[in-house]
PDB file of C-alpha atoms in Angstrom:
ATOM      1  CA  UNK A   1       0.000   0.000   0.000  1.00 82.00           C
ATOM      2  CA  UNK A   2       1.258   3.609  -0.228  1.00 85.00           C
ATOM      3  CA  UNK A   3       2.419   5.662   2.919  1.00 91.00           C
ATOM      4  CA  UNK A   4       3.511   9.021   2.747  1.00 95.00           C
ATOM      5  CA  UNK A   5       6.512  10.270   4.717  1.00 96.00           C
ATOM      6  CA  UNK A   6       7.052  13.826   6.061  1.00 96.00           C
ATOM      7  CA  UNK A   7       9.591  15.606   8.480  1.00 93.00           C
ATOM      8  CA  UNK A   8       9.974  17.086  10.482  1.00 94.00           C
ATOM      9  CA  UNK A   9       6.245  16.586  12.030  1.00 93.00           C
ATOM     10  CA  UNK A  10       6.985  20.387  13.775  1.00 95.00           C
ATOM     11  CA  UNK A  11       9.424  22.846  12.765  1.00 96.00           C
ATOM     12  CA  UNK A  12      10.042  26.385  14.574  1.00 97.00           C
ATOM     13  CA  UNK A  13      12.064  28.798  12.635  1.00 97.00           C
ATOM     14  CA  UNK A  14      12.766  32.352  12.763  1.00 97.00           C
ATOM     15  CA  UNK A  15      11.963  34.881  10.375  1.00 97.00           C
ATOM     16  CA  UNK A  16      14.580  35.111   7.472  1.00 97.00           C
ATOM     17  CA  UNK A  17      16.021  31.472   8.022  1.00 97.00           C
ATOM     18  CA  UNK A  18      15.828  28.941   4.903  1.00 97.00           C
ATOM     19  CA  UNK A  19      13.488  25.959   5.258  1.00 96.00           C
ATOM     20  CA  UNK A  20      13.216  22.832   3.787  1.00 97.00           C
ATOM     21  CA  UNK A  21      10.619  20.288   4.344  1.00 97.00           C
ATOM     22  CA  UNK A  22      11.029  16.674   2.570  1.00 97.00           C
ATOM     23  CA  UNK A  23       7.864  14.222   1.768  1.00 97.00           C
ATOM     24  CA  UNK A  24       8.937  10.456   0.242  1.00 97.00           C
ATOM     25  CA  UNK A  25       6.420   8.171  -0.849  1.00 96.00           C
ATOM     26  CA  UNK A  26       6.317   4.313  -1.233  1.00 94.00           C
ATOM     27  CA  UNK A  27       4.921   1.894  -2.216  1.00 91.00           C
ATOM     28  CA  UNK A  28       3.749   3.706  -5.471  1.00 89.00           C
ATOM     29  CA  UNK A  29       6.103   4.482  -8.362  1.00 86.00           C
ATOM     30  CA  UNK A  30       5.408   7.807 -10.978  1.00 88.00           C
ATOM     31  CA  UNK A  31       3.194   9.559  -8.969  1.00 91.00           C
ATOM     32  CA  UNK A  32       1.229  12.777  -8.977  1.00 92.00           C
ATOM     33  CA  UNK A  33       2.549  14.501  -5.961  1.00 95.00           C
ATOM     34  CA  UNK A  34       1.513  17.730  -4.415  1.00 95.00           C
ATOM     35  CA  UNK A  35       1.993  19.900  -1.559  1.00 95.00           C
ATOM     36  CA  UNK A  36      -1.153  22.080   0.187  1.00 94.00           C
ATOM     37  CA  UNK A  37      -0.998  24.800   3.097  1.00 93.00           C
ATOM     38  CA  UNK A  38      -3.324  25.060   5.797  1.00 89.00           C
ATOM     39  CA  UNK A  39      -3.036  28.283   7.504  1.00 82.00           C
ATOM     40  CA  UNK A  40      -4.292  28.575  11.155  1.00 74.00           C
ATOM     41  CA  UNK A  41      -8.275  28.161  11.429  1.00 68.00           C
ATOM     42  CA  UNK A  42      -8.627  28.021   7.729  1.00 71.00           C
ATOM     43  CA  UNK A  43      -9.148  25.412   4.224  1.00 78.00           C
ATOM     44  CA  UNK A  44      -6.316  24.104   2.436  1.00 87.00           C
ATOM     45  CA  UNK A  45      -4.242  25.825  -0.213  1.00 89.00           C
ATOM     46  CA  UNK A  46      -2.484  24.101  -3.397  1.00 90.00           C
ATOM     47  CA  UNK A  47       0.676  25.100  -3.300  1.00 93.00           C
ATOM     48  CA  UNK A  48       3.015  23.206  -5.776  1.00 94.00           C
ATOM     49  CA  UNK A  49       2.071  19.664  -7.751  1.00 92.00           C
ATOM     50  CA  UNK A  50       4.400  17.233  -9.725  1.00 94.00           C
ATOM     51  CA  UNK A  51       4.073  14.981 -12.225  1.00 92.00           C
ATOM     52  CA  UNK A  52       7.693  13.789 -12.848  1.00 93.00           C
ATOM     53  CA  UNK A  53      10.847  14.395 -11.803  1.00 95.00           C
ATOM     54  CA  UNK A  54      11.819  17.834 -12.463  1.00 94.00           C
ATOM     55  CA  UNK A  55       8.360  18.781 -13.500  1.00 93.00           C
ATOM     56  CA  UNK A  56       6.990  21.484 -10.672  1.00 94.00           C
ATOM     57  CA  UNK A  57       3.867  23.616 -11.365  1.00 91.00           C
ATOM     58  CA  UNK A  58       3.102  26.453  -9.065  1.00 89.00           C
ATOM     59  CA  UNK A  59      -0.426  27.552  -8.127  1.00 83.00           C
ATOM     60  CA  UNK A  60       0.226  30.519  -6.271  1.00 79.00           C
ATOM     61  CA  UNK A  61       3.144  33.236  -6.698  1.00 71.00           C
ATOM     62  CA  UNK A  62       4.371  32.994  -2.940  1.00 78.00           C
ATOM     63  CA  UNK A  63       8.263  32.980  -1.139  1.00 88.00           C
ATOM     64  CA  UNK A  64       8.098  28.999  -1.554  1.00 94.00           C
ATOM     65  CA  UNK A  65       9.433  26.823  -4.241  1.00 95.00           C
ATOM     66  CA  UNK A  66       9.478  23.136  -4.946  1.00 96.00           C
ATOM     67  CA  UNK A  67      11.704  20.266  -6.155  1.00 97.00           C
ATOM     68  CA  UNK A  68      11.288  16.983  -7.467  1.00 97.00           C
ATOM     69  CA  UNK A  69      14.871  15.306  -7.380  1.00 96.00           C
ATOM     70  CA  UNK A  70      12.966  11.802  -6.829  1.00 95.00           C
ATOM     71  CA  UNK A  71      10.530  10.000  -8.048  1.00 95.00           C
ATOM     72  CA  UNK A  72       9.245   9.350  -4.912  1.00 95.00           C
ATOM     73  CA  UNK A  73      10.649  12.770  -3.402  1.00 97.00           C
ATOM     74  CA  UNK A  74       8.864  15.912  -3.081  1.00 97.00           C
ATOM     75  CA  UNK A  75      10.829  18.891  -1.424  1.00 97.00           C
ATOM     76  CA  UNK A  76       9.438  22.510  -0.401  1.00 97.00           C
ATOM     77  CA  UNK A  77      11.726  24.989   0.075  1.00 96.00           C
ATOM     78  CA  UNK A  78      12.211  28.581   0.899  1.00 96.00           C
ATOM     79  CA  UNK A  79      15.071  30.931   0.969  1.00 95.00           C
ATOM     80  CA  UNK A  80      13.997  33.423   3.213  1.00 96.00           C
ATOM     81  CA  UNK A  81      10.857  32.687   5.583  1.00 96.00           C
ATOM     82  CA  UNK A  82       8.255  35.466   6.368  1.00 95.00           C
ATOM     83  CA  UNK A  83       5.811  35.197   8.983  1.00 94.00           C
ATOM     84  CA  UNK A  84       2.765  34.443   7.185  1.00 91.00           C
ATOM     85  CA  UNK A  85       4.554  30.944   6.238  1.00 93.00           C
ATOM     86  CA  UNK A  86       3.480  29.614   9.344  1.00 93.00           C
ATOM     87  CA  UNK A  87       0.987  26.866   8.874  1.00 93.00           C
ATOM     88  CA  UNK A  88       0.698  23.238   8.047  1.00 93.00           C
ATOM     89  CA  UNK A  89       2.308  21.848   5.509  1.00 95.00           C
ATOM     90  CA  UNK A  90       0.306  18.294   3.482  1.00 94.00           C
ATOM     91  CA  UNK A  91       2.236  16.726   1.298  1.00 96.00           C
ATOM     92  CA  UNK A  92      -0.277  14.346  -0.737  1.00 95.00           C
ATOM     93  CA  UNK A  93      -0.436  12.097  -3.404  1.00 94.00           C
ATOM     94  CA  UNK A  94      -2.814  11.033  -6.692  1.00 89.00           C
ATOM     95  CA  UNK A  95      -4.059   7.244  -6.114  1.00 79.00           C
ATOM     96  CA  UNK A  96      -6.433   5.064  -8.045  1.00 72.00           C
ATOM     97  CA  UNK A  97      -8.462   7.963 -10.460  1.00 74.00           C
ATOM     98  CA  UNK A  98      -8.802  11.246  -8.774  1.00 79.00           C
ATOM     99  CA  UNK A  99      -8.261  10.433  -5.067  1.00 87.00           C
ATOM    100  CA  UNK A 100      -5.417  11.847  -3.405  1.00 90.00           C
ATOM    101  CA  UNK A 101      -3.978  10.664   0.027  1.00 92.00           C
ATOM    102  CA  UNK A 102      -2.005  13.008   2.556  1.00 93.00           C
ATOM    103  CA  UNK A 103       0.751  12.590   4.590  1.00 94.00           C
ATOM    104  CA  UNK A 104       0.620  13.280   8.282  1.00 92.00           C
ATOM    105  CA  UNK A 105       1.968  17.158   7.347  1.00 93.00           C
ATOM    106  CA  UNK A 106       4.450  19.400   9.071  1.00 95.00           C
ATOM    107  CA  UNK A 107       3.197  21.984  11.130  1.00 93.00           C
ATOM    108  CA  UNK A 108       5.576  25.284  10.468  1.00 95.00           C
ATOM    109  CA  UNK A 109       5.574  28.380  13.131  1.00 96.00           C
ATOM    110  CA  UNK A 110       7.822  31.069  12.219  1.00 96.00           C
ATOM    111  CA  UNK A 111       8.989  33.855  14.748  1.00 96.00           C
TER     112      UNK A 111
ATOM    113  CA  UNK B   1     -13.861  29.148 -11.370  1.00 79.00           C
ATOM    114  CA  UNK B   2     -14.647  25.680  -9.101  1.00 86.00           C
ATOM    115  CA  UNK B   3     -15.621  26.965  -4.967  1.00 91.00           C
ATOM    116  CA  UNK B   4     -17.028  24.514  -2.404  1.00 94.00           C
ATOM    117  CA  UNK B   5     -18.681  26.140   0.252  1.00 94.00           C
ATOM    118  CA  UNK B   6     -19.485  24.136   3.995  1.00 93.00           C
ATOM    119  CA  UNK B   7     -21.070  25.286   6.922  1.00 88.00           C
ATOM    120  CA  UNK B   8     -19.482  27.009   9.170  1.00 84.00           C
ATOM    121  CA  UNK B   9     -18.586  25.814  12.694  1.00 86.00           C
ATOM    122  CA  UNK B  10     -17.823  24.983  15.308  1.00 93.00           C
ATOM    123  CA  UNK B  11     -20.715  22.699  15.073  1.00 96.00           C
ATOM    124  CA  UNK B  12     -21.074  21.189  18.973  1.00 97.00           C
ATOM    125  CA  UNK B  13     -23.455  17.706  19.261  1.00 96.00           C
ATOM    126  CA  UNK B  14     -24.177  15.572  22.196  1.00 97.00           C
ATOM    127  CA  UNK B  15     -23.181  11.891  21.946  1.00 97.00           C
ATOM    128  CA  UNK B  16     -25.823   9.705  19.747  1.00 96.00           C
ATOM    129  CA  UNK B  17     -27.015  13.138  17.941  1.00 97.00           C
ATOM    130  CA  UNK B  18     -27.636  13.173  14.343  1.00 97.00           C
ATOM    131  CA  UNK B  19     -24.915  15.249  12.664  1.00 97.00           C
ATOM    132  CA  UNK B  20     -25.253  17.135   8.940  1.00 97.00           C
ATOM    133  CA  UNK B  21     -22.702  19.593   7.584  1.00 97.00           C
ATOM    134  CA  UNK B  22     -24.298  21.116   4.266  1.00 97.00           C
ATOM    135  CA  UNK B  23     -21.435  21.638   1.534  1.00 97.00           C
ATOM    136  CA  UNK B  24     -22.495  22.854  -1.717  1.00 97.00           C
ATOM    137  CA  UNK B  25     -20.048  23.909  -4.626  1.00 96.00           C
ATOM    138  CA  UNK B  26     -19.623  25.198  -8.271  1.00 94.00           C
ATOM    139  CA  UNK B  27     -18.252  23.999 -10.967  1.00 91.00           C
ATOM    140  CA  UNK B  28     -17.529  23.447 -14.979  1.00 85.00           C
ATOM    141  CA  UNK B  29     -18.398  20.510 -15.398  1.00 84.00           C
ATOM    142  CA  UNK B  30     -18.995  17.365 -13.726  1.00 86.00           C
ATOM    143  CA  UNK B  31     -16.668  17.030 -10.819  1.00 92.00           C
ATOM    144  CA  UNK B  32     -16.045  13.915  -8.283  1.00 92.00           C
ATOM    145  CA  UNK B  33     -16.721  15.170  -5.236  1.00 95.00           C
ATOM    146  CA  UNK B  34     -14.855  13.818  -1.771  1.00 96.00           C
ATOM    147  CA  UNK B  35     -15.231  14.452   2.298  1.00 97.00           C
ATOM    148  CA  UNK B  36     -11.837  14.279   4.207  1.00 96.00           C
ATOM    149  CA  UNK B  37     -11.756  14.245   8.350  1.00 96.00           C
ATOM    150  CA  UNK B  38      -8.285  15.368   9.912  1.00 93.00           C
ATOM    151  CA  UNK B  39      -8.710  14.756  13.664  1.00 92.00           C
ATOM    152  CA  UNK B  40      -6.728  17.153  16.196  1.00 87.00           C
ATOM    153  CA  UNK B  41      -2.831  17.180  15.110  1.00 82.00           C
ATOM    154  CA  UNK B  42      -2.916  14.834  12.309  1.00 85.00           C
ATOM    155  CA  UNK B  43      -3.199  15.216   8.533  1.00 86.00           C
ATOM    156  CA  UNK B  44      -6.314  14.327   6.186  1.00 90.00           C
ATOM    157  CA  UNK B  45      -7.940  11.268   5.834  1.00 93.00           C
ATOM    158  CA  UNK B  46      -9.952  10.217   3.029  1.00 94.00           C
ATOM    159  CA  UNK B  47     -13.091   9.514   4.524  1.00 97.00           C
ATOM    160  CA  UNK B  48     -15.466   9.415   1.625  1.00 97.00           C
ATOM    161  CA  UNK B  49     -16.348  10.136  -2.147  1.00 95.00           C
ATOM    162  CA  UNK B  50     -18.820  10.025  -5.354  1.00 95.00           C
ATOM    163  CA  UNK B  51     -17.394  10.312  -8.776  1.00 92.00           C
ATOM    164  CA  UNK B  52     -21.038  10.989 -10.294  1.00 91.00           C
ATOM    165  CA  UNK B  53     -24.563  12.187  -9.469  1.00 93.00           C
ATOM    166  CA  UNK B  54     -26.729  10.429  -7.429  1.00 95.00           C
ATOM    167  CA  UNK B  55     -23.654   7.987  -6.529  1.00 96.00           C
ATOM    168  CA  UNK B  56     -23.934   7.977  -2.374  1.00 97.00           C
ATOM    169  CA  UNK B  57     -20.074   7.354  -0.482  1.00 97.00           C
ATOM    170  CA  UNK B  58     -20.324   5.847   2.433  1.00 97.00           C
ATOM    171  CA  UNK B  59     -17.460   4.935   5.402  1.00 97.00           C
ATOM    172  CA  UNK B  60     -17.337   4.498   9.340  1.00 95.00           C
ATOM    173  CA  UNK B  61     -21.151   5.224   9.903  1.00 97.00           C
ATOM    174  CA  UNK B  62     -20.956   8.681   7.541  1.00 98.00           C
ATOM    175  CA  UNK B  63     -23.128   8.972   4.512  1.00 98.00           C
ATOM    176  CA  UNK B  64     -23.206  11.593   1.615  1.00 98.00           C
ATOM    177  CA  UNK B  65     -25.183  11.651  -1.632  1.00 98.00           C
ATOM    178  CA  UNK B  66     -24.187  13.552  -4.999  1.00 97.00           C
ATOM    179  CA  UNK B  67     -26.820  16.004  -6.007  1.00 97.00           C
ATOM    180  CA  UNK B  68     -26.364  17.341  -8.981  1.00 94.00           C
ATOM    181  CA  UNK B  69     -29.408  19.094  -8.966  1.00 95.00           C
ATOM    182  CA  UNK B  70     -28.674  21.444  -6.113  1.00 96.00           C
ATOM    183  CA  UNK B  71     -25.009  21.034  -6.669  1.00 96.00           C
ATOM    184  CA  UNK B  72     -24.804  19.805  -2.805  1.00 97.00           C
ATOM    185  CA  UNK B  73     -23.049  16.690  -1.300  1.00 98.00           C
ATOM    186  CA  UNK B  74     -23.991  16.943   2.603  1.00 98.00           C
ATOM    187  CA  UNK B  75     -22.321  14.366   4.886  1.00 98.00           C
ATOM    188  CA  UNK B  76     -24.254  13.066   7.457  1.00 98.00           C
ATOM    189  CA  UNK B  77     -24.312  10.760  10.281  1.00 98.00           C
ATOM    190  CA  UNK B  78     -27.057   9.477  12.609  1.00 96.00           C
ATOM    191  CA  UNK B  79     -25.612   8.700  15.769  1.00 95.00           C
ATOM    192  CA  UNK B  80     -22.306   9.977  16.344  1.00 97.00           C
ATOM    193  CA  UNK B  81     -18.777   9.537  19.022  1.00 97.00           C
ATOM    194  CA  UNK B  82     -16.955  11.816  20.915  1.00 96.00           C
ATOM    195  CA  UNK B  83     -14.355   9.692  18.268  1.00 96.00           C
ATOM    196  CA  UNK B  84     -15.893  11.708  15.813  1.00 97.00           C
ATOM    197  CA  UNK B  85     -14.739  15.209  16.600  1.00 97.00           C
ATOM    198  CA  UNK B  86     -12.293  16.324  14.058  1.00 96.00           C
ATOM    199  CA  UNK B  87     -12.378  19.123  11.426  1.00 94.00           C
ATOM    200  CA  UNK B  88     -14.474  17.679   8.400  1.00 96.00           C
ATOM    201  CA  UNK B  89     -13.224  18.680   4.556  1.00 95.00           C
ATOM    202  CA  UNK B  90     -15.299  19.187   1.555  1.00 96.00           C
ATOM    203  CA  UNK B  91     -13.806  18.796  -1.506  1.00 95.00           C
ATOM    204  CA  UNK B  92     -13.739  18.686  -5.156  1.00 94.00           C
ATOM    205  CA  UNK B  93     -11.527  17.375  -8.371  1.00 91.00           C
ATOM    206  CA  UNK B  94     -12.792  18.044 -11.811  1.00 83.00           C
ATOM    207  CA  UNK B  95     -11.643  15.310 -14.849  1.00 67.00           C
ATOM    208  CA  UNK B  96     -10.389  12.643 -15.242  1.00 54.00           C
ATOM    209  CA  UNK B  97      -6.548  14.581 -15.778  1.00 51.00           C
ATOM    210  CA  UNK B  98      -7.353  16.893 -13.107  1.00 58.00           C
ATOM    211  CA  UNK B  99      -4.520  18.129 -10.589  1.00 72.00           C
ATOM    212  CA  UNK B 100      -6.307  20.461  -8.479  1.00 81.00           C
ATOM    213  CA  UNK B 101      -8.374  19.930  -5.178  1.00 88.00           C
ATOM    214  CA  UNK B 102     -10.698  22.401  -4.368  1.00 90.00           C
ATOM    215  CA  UNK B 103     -11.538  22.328  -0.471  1.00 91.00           C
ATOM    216  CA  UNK B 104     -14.024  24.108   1.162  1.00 92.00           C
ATOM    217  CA  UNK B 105     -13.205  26.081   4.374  1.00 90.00           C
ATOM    218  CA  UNK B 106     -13.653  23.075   7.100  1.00 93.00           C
ATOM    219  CA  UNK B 107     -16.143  22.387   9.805  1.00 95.00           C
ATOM    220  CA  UNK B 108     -14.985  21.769  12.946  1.00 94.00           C
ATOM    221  CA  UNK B 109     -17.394  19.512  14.508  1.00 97.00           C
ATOM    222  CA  UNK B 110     -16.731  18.814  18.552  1.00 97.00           C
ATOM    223  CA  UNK B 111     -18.956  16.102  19.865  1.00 97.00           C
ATOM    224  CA  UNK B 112     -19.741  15.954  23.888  1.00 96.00           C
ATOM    225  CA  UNK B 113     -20.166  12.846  26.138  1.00 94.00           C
TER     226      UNK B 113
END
């Protein structure tokens, strides 16, 4: 079956630092992989999705980028956090037709 | 553009109450539609879906039927668990290629012995 990893689970940074946050999958090979924000007491956002390696598509213009070194790796990065990065981070990916399955996310605060 | 818009909570039940959160959305075209649950801490879970109208999902007790005619898919369940509190997810996906889930805002649903 496929499991998603993420880490870290909780990550406190301050404002300015770089971040990166890794998701690996398994159990799955070529997937659709994709990476969603939920910022405190609201929905989720789409952030970045992948198809293939070295294929990123952005959503929204934000301080974030993405990476796809892997197959089964998904990276989010960020060269310079701002406050209003704080949130949690779902990395999730495409199963059987349209269903997509999330990780168990990384929950961001940055001071 | 595709929006899916729930009721808003916090929706608080006592134990063994009937529980429905409305979520309606719009779309072009014909969309699946899906419910997730993420319980305190943890991601999403898939907890059900309908991939066309009048299809009903069903999992753990929770029921929701595709309407296209009022473009609604309310989940419901008729006796519920403190087990049960968690933030609840509607959500949508349009084609067969499509990329993009559309959520709605969540519904935080807290559920008292």
């Amino acid at each position: 079956s496929q499991t998603i990893h993420q880490w870290p689970a909780t990550l406190v940074q301050p404002v300015g630092s770089p971040l990166s946050l890794e998701c690996t999958v398994e159990g799955t090979s070529n997937p659709n992989l994709y990476w969603y924000r939920q910022a405190a007491g609201r929905g989720l956002q789409l952030l970045f999705y992948s198809v293939g390696i070295g294929q990123i598509s952005s959503e929204v213009p934000q301080n974030l980028s993405a990476s796809r070194p892997q197959d089964r790796q998904f990276i989010l990065s960020s060269k310079k956090l701002l406050l209003s990065d704080s949130g949690f981070y779902l990395c999730a990916l495409r199963g059987g037709g349209e269903t997509q399955y999330f990780g168990p996310g990384t929950r961001l605060l940055v001071l | 553009g595709n929006s899916v818009t729930q009721m808003e909570g916090p929706v608080t039940l006592s134990e063994e109450a009937f529980l429905t959160i409305n979520c309606t959305y719009t779309a072009t075209g014909y969309p699946s539609l899906f419910w997730y649950v993420q319980y305190p801490g943890e991601g999403l879970q898939l907890l059900l879906k309908a991939t066309k109208a009048d299809d009903k999902g069903s999992n753990k007790g929770f029921e929701a039927t595709y309407r296209k005619e009022t473009t609604s898919f309310h989940l419901e369940k008729g006796s519920v668990q403190v087990s049960d509190s968690a933030v609840y997810f509607c959500a949508l996906i349009l084609g067969a290629a499509g990329n993009k889930l559309t959520f709605g805002g969540g519904t935080r649903v807290l559920v008292k012995p």
